[in-house]
Structures are given as C-alpha cells and as structure tokens.
C-alpha cells in the first residue's frame, strides 16, 4: 500500500517538484482559457509578437522555442511566416498544431532543426525553465540565419524577481503554483554576454502588466461565474527596470 500511495503522489500536480514538466500535462486544459492558469502567457505572447516585423521574403520561418500550445500563433497572423513550434510536452503540441503551428517535439537545448533555418527565433517564457539555459541560448542563435532576429522574455535572477514571481504571483490566478524554480532565473547581463558569444547583440527592456488593467482583470475574474472575464485583458507595458521580467531583441551578425 505504501508503494501505491507513493506512486499516486508522484503524479499529483500538487506535490510535483517545482518546474516539473509534468505540470503542463496536468494543466493541458488551461492553455486556451483566457481567464485560466496561463492567462499571463497570452498577454506576454501578444507583447512578444509586437517585436516581430512582417517577413521580408517568401518562405520566411519563425521557430518558436517552448511554444506550448501555440499561444503566439494568433498574433503572427498576416506577418508571412511559416510558424514552427518546438516543445517537450506532447499534449501542448497537439493544441499548437490545431492552431496552425507546424510542431516538432524536442528539447530547447538540442533542437532537431538545421542551423540557419530561421528568420526569427522566439524564446518566450522558456529560459527560466531550462536547467542549462546557456545551451538553449546557443541553440536559439544557431538556428538563426545571418541577419535573423531573436526575441525573448524571461525572469531575472534577482531577489525582487523571486519575491514577485514566486511568493506573490503564485498566489494569483495568473500563475500556477510551483511552475517556476527560482534557482533557474536568468541574470540579465549574463544573458546579454551569452548571446554576444554567439553573434547576437541582444538589447533588453523591462516589462510588466499594466497595473490598472491587471487589477481590473483580477476583479472581473473574481466576479465571473463560469464565463471568461469581460473586457480587454491587461497590456504588457515597458518599465525602466529589468529586475523582474524583461524582454530581449537582437539580430545575429553576418
């Protein structure tokens, strides 16, 4: 009986270790709920897509590392890219394919795609989940053709980020509990240096949800009775500090 109980506990999302990939299978039904556990990923996807210009050539490719269920796809409509999504979680990739993403199951530290295949690489809310994030950065840069664009967002390795993203945010309905391991947060300057090693001049800016919009959304969500909250979701806006959440945008030399 003890072995049976231990086996059951190992599959219980409430007791999984922090950053365990099995959480994404447990939360598979949340991806496309605008008021669900991944709501903030929708807001960040929209902000990330705003960094991506329209394609400049026929057949342009955007590789979406850590694509999840394809939340970036609606925001790329009309920009002219073949959208390839790479992720480890099969249940998420099934949903991404339903939204027009060409899916590839694979690890962001060993992507099964050829070097120089991408006009754009997106790495949204990925690096803080990768135990060896410099390897994921090396892969992202490898995939870029000369002149290709890297766009990303991640959490900084600071005490403030750990406070905001774990202790505070995981008490809100926009962030699942245990989804982050703060030991994996990514130092901003180290990330810039790592990208430079691989020929990408990465420029950073801090971002955050617009406070009034976030409070209004949380209030609407608390009052909702089964339906999604009415009104526009919070916008992601620039902020002076990169101490918590930040975006990066850089072009590969060549």
PDB file of C-alpha atoms in Angstrom:
ATOM      1  CA  UNK A   1       0.000   0.000   0.000  1.00  0.00           C
ATOM      2  CA  UNK A   2       2.854   2.374   0.762  1.00  0.00           C
ATOM      3  CA  UNK A   3       4.247   1.884  -2.771  1.00  0.00           C
ATOM      4  CA  UNK A   4       0.814   2.541  -4.304  1.00  0.00           C
ATOM      5  CA  UNK A   5       0.424   5.731  -2.303  1.00  0.00           C
ATOM      6  CA  UNK A   6       3.894   6.916  -3.329  1.00  0.00           C
ATOM      7  CA  UNK A   7       3.129   6.247  -6.976  1.00  0.00           C
ATOM      8  CA  UNK A   8      -0.115   8.201  -6.726  1.00  0.00           C
ATOM      9  CA  UNK A   9       1.645  11.121  -5.045  1.00  0.00           C
ATOM     10  CA  UNK A  10       4.277  11.226  -7.783  1.00  0.00           C
ATOM     11  CA  UNK A  11       1.564  12.026 -10.364  1.00  0.00           C
ATOM     12  CA  UNK A  12      -0.336  14.516  -8.216  1.00  0.00           C
ATOM     13  CA  UNK A  13       0.245  18.053  -9.586  1.00  0.00           C
ATOM     14  CA  UNK A  14       0.022  19.444  -6.053  1.00  0.00           C
ATOM     15  CA  UNK A  15       3.156  17.583  -4.964  1.00  0.00           C
ATOM     16  CA  UNK A  16       5.277  17.661  -8.118  1.00  0.00           C
ATOM     17  CA  UNK A  17       8.686  19.321  -7.757  1.00  0.00           C
ATOM     18  CA  UNK A  18       8.968  22.920  -8.880  1.00  0.00           C
ATOM     19  CA  UNK A  19       9.383  23.346 -12.638  1.00  0.00           C
ATOM     20  CA  UNK A  20       8.447  19.704 -13.290  1.00  0.00           C
ATOM     21  CA  UNK A  21       7.381  19.380 -16.977  1.00  0.00           C
ATOM     22  CA  UNK A  22       4.547  17.040 -15.979  1.00  0.00           C
ATOM     23  CA  UNK A  23       2.671  20.095 -14.710  1.00  0.00           C
ATOM     24  CA  UNK A  24       1.937  21.066 -18.318  1.00  0.00           C
ATOM     25  CA  UNK A  25       0.125  17.781 -18.917  1.00  0.00           C
ATOM     26  CA  UNK A  26      -1.878  18.280 -15.725  1.00  0.00           C
ATOM     27  CA  UNK A  27      -2.775  21.816 -16.895  1.00  0.00           C
ATOM     28  CA  UNK A  28      -3.398  20.937 -20.548  1.00  0.00           C
ATOM     29  CA  UNK A  29      -6.969  22.235 -20.412  1.00  0.00           C
ATOM     30  CA  UNK A  30      -5.819  25.677 -19.267  1.00  0.00           C
ATOM     31  CA  UNK A  31      -3.794  26.775 -22.312  1.00  0.00           C
ATOM     32  CA  UNK A  32      -6.536  28.471 -24.314  1.00  0.00           C
ATOM     33  CA  UNK A  33      -8.710  29.691 -21.434  1.00  0.00           C
ATOM     34  CA  UNK A  34      -8.317  33.491 -21.447  1.00  0.00           C
ATOM     35  CA  UNK A  35      -9.007  33.562 -17.698  1.00  0.00           C
ATOM     36  CA  UNK A  36      -7.136  30.345 -16.905  1.00  0.00           C
ATOM     37  CA  UNK A  37      -3.858  29.476 -15.247  1.00  0.00           C
ATOM     38  CA  UNK A  38      -1.878  30.531 -18.342  1.00  0.00           C
ATOM     39  CA  UNK A  39      -3.642  33.857 -18.851  1.00  0.00           C
ATOM     40  CA  UNK A  40      -0.450  35.851 -18.452  1.00  0.00           C
ATOM     41  CA  UNK A  41       1.243  33.793 -21.167  1.00  0.00           C
ATOM     42  CA  UNK A  42      -1.392  35.124 -23.586  1.00  0.00           C
ATOM     43  CA  UNK A  43      -0.530  38.692 -22.625  1.00  0.00           C
ATOM     44  CA  UNK A  44       3.191  38.058 -22.984  1.00  0.00           C
ATOM     45  CA  UNK A  45       2.726  36.346 -26.354  1.00  0.00           C
ATOM     46  CA  UNK A  46       0.979  39.423 -27.705  1.00  0.00           C
ATOM     47  CA  UNK A  47       3.781  41.665 -26.423  1.00  0.00           C
ATOM     48  CA  UNK A  48       6.460  39.371 -27.869  1.00  0.00           C
ATOM     49  CA  UNK A  49       4.766  39.220 -31.259  1.00  0.00           C
ATOM     50  CA  UNK A  50       4.828  43.015 -31.361  1.00  0.00           C
ATOM     51  CA  UNK A  51       8.645  42.758 -31.570  1.00  0.00           C
ATOM     52  CA  UNK A  52       8.410  40.630 -34.728  1.00  0.00           C
ATOM     53  CA  UNK A  53       8.229  42.599 -38.004  1.00  0.00           C
ATOM     54  CA  UNK A  54       6.473  41.283 -41.115  1.00  0.00           C
ATOM     55  CA  UNK A  55       8.519  38.753 -43.068  1.00  0.00           C
ATOM     56  CA  UNK A  56      10.792  40.268 -45.707  1.00  0.00           C
ATOM     57  CA  UNK A  57      10.978  37.265 -48.016  1.00  0.00           C
ATOM     58  CA  UNK A  58       8.749  34.419 -49.227  1.00  0.00           C
ATOM     59  CA  UNK A  59       9.061  31.261 -47.171  1.00  0.00           C
ATOM     60  CA  UNK A  60      10.364  33.029 -44.064  1.00  0.00           C
ATOM     61  CA  UNK A  61      10.479  30.786 -40.983  1.00  0.00           C
ATOM     62  CA  UNK A  62       9.802  31.633 -37.347  1.00  0.00           C
ATOM     63  CA  UNK A  63      10.931  28.994 -34.859  1.00  0.00           C
ATOM     64  CA  UNK A  64       9.014  29.201 -31.585  1.00  0.00           C
ATOM     65  CA  UNK A  65      11.082  27.517 -28.845  1.00  0.00           C
ATOM     66  CA  UNK A  66       8.985  26.387 -25.905  1.00  0.00           C
ATOM     67  CA  UNK A  67       5.884  27.066 -27.982  1.00  0.00           C
ATOM     68  CA  UNK A  68       3.478  25.388 -25.561  1.00  0.00           C
ATOM     69  CA  UNK A  69       0.017  25.212 -27.108  1.00  0.00           C
ATOM     70  CA  UNK A  70       0.861  27.821 -29.754  1.00  0.00           C
ATOM     71  CA  UNK A  71      -0.256  30.995 -27.995  1.00  0.00           C
ATOM     72  CA  UNK A  72       1.954  33.097 -30.281  1.00  0.00           C
ATOM     73  CA  UNK A  73       0.132  31.918 -33.416  1.00  0.00           C
ATOM     74  CA  UNK A  74      -2.862  34.318 -33.418  1.00  0.00           C
ATOM     75  CA  UNK A  75      -0.544  37.300 -33.089  1.00  0.00           C
ATOM     76  CA  UNK A  76       1.535  36.281 -36.118  1.00  0.00           C
ATOM     77  CA  UNK A  77      -1.431  36.131 -38.487  1.00  0.00           C
ATOM     78  CA  UNK A  78      -0.683  38.090 -41.641  1.00  0.00           C
ATOM     79  CA  UNK A  79       3.029  38.529 -40.907  1.00  0.00           C
ATOM     80  CA  UNK A  80       4.058  35.958 -43.504  1.00  0.00           C
ATOM     81  CA  UNK A  81       5.984  33.355 -41.502  1.00  0.00           C
ATOM     82  CA  UNK A  82       5.933  29.584 -41.511  1.00  0.00           C
ATOM     83  CA  UNK A  83       5.474  29.037 -37.778  1.00  0.00           C
ATOM     84  CA  UNK A  84       7.412  26.048 -36.402  1.00  0.00           C
ATOM     85  CA  UNK A  85       6.875  25.252 -32.729  1.00  0.00           C
ATOM     86  CA  UNK A  86       9.292  23.211 -30.603  1.00  0.00           C
ATOM     87  CA  UNK A  87       8.300  21.856 -27.202  1.00  0.00           C
ATOM     88  CA  UNK A  88       8.779  18.802 -24.994  1.00  0.00           C
ATOM     89  CA  UNK A  89       5.134  18.453 -23.977  1.00  0.00           C
ATOM     90  CA  UNK A  90       3.108  16.387 -26.389  1.00  0.00           C
ATOM     91  CA  UNK A  91      -0.283  17.458 -25.015  1.00  0.00           C
ATOM     92  CA  UNK A  92       0.631  21.093 -25.677  1.00  0.00           C
ATOM     93  CA  UNK A  93       1.927  20.367 -29.194  1.00  0.00           C
ATOM     94  CA  UNK A  94      -1.375  18.714 -30.142  1.00  0.00           C
ATOM     95  CA  UNK A  95      -3.121  22.001 -29.351  1.00  0.00           C
ATOM     96  CA  UNK A  96      -0.469  24.078 -31.132  1.00  0.00           C
ATOM     97  CA  UNK A  97      -0.998  22.034 -34.295  1.00  0.00           C
ATOM     98  CA  UNK A  98      -4.732  22.756 -34.080  1.00  0.00           C
ATOM     99  CA  UNK A  99      -3.828  26.457 -34.262  1.00  0.00           C
ATOM    100  CA  UNK A 100      -1.769  26.148 -37.427  1.00  0.00           C
ATOM    101  CA  UNK A 101       1.679  25.597 -35.935  1.00  0.00           C
ATOM    102  CA  UNK A 102       3.972  23.034 -37.545  1.00  0.00           C
ATOM    103  CA  UNK A 103       5.083  21.185 -34.432  1.00  0.00           C
ATOM    104  CA  UNK A 104       8.342  19.458 -33.523  1.00  0.00           C
ATOM    105  CA  UNK A 105       8.735  17.582 -30.251  1.00  0.00           C
ATOM    106  CA  UNK A 106      12.181  18.315 -28.901  1.00  0.00           C
ATOM    107  CA  UNK A 107      14.398  19.827 -26.234  1.00  0.00           C
ATOM    108  CA  UNK A 108      15.314  23.515 -26.469  1.00  0.00           C
ATOM    109  CA  UNK A 109      18.916  22.581 -25.647  1.00  0.00           C
ATOM    110  CA  UNK A 110      19.157  20.176 -28.615  1.00  0.00           C
ATOM    111  CA  UNK A 111      16.680  21.349 -31.250  1.00  0.00           C
ATOM    112  CA  UNK A 112      16.188  18.884 -34.123  1.00  0.00           C
ATOM    113  CA  UNK A 113      16.286  21.580 -36.815  1.00  0.00           C
ATOM    114  CA  UNK A 114      19.144  22.674 -39.122  1.00  0.00           C
ATOM    115  CA  UNK A 115      21.449  25.599 -38.411  1.00  0.00           C
ATOM    116  CA  UNK A 116      20.487  28.869 -40.054  1.00  0.00           C
ATOM    117  CA  UNK A 117      16.938  27.744 -40.827  1.00  0.00           C
ATOM    118  CA  UNK A 118      15.119  30.601 -39.069  1.00  0.00           C
ATOM    119  CA  UNK A 119      14.473  34.225 -39.932  1.00  0.00           C
ATOM    120  CA  UNK A 120      13.124  34.702 -36.398  1.00  0.00           C
ATOM    121  CA  UNK A 121      13.556  32.665 -33.226  1.00  0.00           C
ATOM    122  CA  UNK A 122      11.171  33.278 -30.355  1.00  0.00           C
ATOM    123  CA  UNK A 123      12.053  32.035 -26.863  1.00  0.00           C
ATOM    124  CA  UNK A 124       9.176  33.243 -24.733  1.00  0.00           C
ATOM    125  CA  UNK A 125       8.981  32.335 -21.048  1.00  0.00           C
ATOM    126  CA  UNK A 126      11.383  29.491 -21.741  1.00  0.00           C
ATOM    127  CA  UNK A 127      14.861  30.170 -20.402  1.00  0.00           C
ATOM    128  CA  UNK A 128      13.803  30.302 -16.737  1.00  0.00           C
ATOM    129  CA  UNK A 129      12.552  26.720 -17.117  1.00  0.00           C
ATOM    130  CA  UNK A 130      15.770  25.291 -18.612  1.00  0.00           C
ATOM    131  CA  UNK A 131      18.384  23.971 -16.162  1.00  0.00           C
ATOM    132  CA  UNK A 132      21.149  24.727 -18.681  1.00  0.00           C
ATOM    133  CA  UNK A 133      19.824  27.970 -20.183  1.00  0.00           C
ATOM    134  CA  UNK A 134      23.120  28.885 -21.948  1.00  0.00           C
ATOM    135  CA  UNK A 135      22.687  25.754 -24.075  1.00  0.00           C
ATOM    136  CA  UNK A 136      19.193  26.895 -25.048  1.00  0.00           C
ATOM    137  CA  UNK A 137      20.606  30.314 -25.973  1.00  0.00           C
ATOM    138  CA  UNK A 138      23.308  28.658 -28.086  1.00  0.00           C
ATOM    139  CA  UNK A 139      20.635  26.657 -29.899  1.00  0.00           C
ATOM    140  CA  UNK A 140      18.442  29.707 -30.487  1.00  0.00           C
ATOM    141  CA  UNK A 141      21.381  31.573 -32.006  1.00  0.00           C
ATOM    142  CA  UNK A 142      22.449  28.540 -34.053  1.00  0.00           C
ATOM    143  CA  UNK A 143      19.029  28.347 -35.675  1.00  0.00           C
ATOM    144  CA  UNK A 144      19.160  31.974 -36.844  1.00  0.00           C
ATOM    145  CA  UNK A 145      20.356  32.823 -40.314  1.00  0.00           C
ATOM    146  CA  UNK A 146      22.699  35.852 -40.542  1.00  0.00           C
ATOM    147  CA  UNK A 147      20.558  38.924 -40.041  1.00  0.00           C
ATOM    148  CA  UNK A 148      17.907  36.842 -38.269  1.00  0.00           C
ATOM    149  CA  UNK A 149      16.041  38.154 -35.242  1.00  0.00           C
ATOM    150  CA  UNK A 150      15.933  36.704 -31.714  1.00  0.00           C
ATOM    151  CA  UNK A 151      13.065  37.747 -29.436  1.00  0.00           C
ATOM    152  CA  UNK A 152      12.608  36.504 -25.896  1.00  0.00           C
ATOM    153  CA  UNK A 153      11.270  37.234 -22.445  1.00  0.00           C
ATOM    154  CA  UNK A 154      12.275  35.745 -19.127  1.00  0.00           C
ATOM    155  CA  UNK A 155      12.677  36.373 -15.397  1.00  0.00           C
ATOM    156  CA  UNK A 156      15.774  37.966 -13.906  1.00  0.00           C
ATOM    157  CA  UNK A 157      17.893  36.280 -11.270  1.00  0.00           C
ATOM    158  CA  UNK A 158      17.211  38.800  -8.506  1.00  0.00           C
ATOM    159  CA  UNK A 159      15.702  38.756  -5.045  1.00  0.00           C
ATOM    160  CA  UNK A 160      12.933  41.052  -6.309  1.00  0.00           C
ATOM    161  CA  UNK A 161      12.057  38.633  -9.130  1.00  0.00           C
ATOM    162  CA  UNK A 162      11.895  35.745  -6.681  1.00  0.00           C
ATOM    163  CA  UNK A 163       9.596  37.765  -4.421  1.00  0.00           C
ATOM    164  CA  UNK A 164       7.290  38.969  -7.206  1.00  0.00           C
ATOM    165  CA  UNK A 165       7.226  35.912  -9.498  1.00  0.00           C
ATOM    166  CA  UNK A 166       7.085  33.211  -6.827  1.00  0.00           C
ATOM    167  CA  UNK A 167       5.950  34.439  -3.429  1.00  0.00           C
ATOM    168  CA  UNK A 168       3.400  36.953  -4.750  1.00  0.00           C
ATOM    169  CA  UNK A 169       2.426  35.852  -8.272  1.00  0.00           C
ATOM    170  CA  UNK A 170       1.840  32.210  -7.361  1.00  0.00           C
ATOM    171  CA  UNK A 171      -0.919  33.373  -5.030  1.00  0.00           C
ATOM    172  CA  UNK A 172      -2.744  34.920  -8.010  1.00  0.00           C
ATOM    173  CA  UNK A 173      -4.811  33.044 -10.624  1.00  0.00           C
ATOM    174  CA  UNK A 174      -2.431  34.072 -13.424  1.00  0.00           C
ATOM    175  CA  UNK A 175       0.498  31.852 -12.375  1.00  0.00           C
ATOM    176  CA  UNK A 176       0.221  28.138 -11.436  1.00  0.00           C
ATOM    177  CA  UNK A 177       1.831  27.236  -8.125  1.00  0.00           C
ATOM    178  CA  UNK A 178       5.202  25.555  -8.480  1.00  0.00           C
ATOM    179  CA  UNK A 179       5.548  26.411 -12.162  1.00  0.00           C
ATOM    180  CA  UNK A 180       8.878  28.193 -11.583  1.00  0.00           C
ATOM    181  CA  UNK A 181      12.074  27.169  -9.852  1.00  0.00           C
ATOM    182  CA  UNK A 182      13.674  30.472  -8.804  1.00  0.00           C
ATOM    183  CA  UNK A 183      17.117  28.858  -8.903  1.00  0.00           C
ATOM    184  CA  UNK A 184      16.812  28.846 -12.704  1.00  0.00           C
ATOM    185  CA  UNK A 185      16.043  32.548 -13.165  1.00  0.00           C
ATOM    186  CA  UNK A 186      18.281  34.203 -15.749  1.00  0.00           C
ATOM    187  CA  UNK A 187      20.701  37.010 -14.912  1.00  0.00           C
ATOM    188  CA  UNK A 188      20.118  39.735 -17.487  1.00  0.00           C
ATOM    189  CA  UNK A 189      23.732  40.696 -18.039  1.00  0.00           C
ATOM    190  CA  UNK A 190      24.830  37.069 -18.260  1.00  0.00           C
ATOM    191  CA  UNK A 191      22.191  36.549 -20.940  1.00  0.00           C
ATOM    192  CA  UNK A 192      23.429  39.534 -22.952  1.00  0.00           C
ATOM    193  CA  UNK A 193      27.000  38.204 -22.721  1.00  0.00           C
ATOM    194  CA  UNK A 194      25.954  34.685 -23.746  1.00  0.00           C
ATOM    195  CA  UNK A 195      24.084  35.979 -26.785  1.00  0.00           C
ATOM    196  CA  UNK A 196      27.116  38.087 -27.756  1.00  0.00           C
ATOM    197  CA  UNK A 197      29.275  34.941 -27.660  1.00  0.00           C
ATOM    198  CA  UNK A 198      27.025  33.543 -30.376  1.00  0.00           C
ATOM    199  CA  UNK A 199      26.921  36.653 -32.521  1.00  0.00           C
ATOM    200  CA  UNK A 200      23.653  38.209 -31.343  1.00  0.00           C
ATOM    201  CA  UNK A 201      23.623  41.759 -29.982  1.00  0.00           C
ATOM    202  CA  UNK A 202      20.742  41.488 -27.515  1.00  0.00           C
ATOM    203  CA  UNK A 203      19.031  44.639 -26.243  1.00  0.00           C
ATOM    204  CA  UNK A 204      16.875  44.412 -23.124  1.00  0.00           C
ATOM    205  CA  UNK A 205      13.979  46.276 -21.612  1.00  0.00           C
ATOM    206  CA  UNK A 206      11.907  45.634 -18.524  1.00  0.00           C
ATOM    207  CA  UNK A 207       8.230  44.792 -18.912  1.00  0.00           C
ATOM    208  CA  UNK A 208       5.242  44.269 -16.608  1.00  0.00           C
ATOM    209  CA  UNK A 209       1.459  44.026 -16.772  1.00  0.00           C
ATOM    210  CA  UNK A 210      -0.231  47.435 -16.764  1.00  0.00           C
ATOM    211  CA  UNK A 211      -1.273  47.808 -13.119  1.00  0.00           C
ATOM    212  CA  UNK A 212      -4.765  49.271 -13.587  1.00  0.00           C
ATOM    213  CA  UNK A 213      -5.606  46.723 -16.264  1.00  0.00           C
ATOM    214  CA  UNK A 214      -4.338  43.855 -14.116  1.00  0.00           C
ATOM    215  CA  UNK A 215      -6.372  44.927 -11.089  1.00  0.00           C
ATOM    216  CA  UNK A 216      -9.493  45.362 -13.219  1.00  0.00           C
ATOM    217  CA  UNK A 217      -8.959  41.929 -14.800  1.00  0.00           C
ATOM    218  CA  UNK A 218      -8.498  40.258 -11.422  1.00  0.00           C
ATOM    219  CA  UNK A 219     -11.691  41.919 -10.158  1.00  0.00           C
ATOM    220  CA  UNK A 220     -13.664  40.818 -13.213  1.00  0.00           C
ATOM    221  CA  UNK A 221     -12.289  37.305 -12.861  1.00  0.00           C
ATOM    222  CA  UNK A 222     -13.246  37.133  -9.189  1.00  0.00           C
ATOM    223  CA  UNK A 223     -16.790  38.205 -10.052  1.00  0.00           C
ATOM    224  CA  UNK A 224     -17.146  35.893 -13.078  1.00  0.00           C
ATOM    225  CA  UNK A 225     -19.498  32.945 -12.736  1.00  0.00           C
ATOM    226  CA  UNK A 226     -18.200  30.397 -15.213  1.00  0.00           C
ATOM    227  CA  UNK A 227     -17.672  32.752 -18.149  1.00  0.00           C
ATOM    228  CA  UNK A 228     -14.444  34.467 -19.113  1.00  0.00           C
ATOM    229  CA  UNK A 229     -13.994  37.966 -17.694  1.00  0.00           C
ATOM    230  CA  UNK A 230     -15.423  40.642 -19.956  1.00  0.00           C
ATOM    231  CA  UNK A 231     -13.261  43.405 -21.355  1.00  0.00           C
ATOM    232  CA  UNK A 232      -9.730  43.623 -22.640  1.00  0.00           C
ATOM    233  CA  UNK A 233      -7.014  41.716 -20.766  1.00  0.00           C
ATOM    234  CA  UNK A 234      -4.133  43.679 -19.229  1.00  0.00           C
ATOM    235  CA  UNK A 235      -1.486  45.003 -21.596  1.00  0.00           C
ATOM    236  CA  UNK A 236       2.190  44.272 -21.091  1.00  0.00           C
ATOM    237  CA  UNK A 237       3.996  47.614 -20.931  1.00  0.00           C
ATOM    238  CA  UNK A 238       7.657  48.688 -20.805  1.00  0.00           C
ATOM    239  CA  UNK A 239       9.215  49.627 -17.497  1.00  0.00           C
ATOM    240  CA  UNK A 240      12.591  51.116 -16.635  1.00  0.00           C
ATOM    241  CA  UNK A 241      13.777  48.214 -14.542  1.00  0.00           C
ATOM    242  CA  UNK A 242      14.735  44.744 -15.781  1.00  0.00           C
ATOM    243  CA  UNK A 243      14.885  43.476 -12.198  1.00  0.00           C
ATOM    244  CA  UNK A 244      11.844  41.185 -12.527  1.00  0.00           C
ATOM    245  CA  UNK A 245      10.559  40.478 -16.033  1.00  0.00           C
ATOM    246  CA  UNK A 246      12.315  41.553 -19.200  1.00  0.00           C
ATOM    247  CA  UNK A 247      12.228  41.280 -22.980  1.00  0.00           C
ATOM    248  CA  UNK A 248      15.182  40.870 -25.304  1.00  0.00           C
ATOM    249  CA  UNK A 249      15.506  41.617 -29.001  1.00  0.00           C
ATOM    250  CA  UNK A 250      18.680  41.093 -31.045  1.00  0.00           C
ATOM    251  CA  UNK A 251      19.953  40.444 -34.563  1.00  0.00           C
ATOM    252  CA  UNK A 252      22.510  37.823 -35.483  1.00  0.00           C
ATOM    253  CA  UNK A 253      25.589  39.254 -37.152  1.00  0.00           C
ATOM    254  CA  UNK A 254      26.692  38.006 -40.516  1.00  0.00           C
TER     255      UNK A 254
END
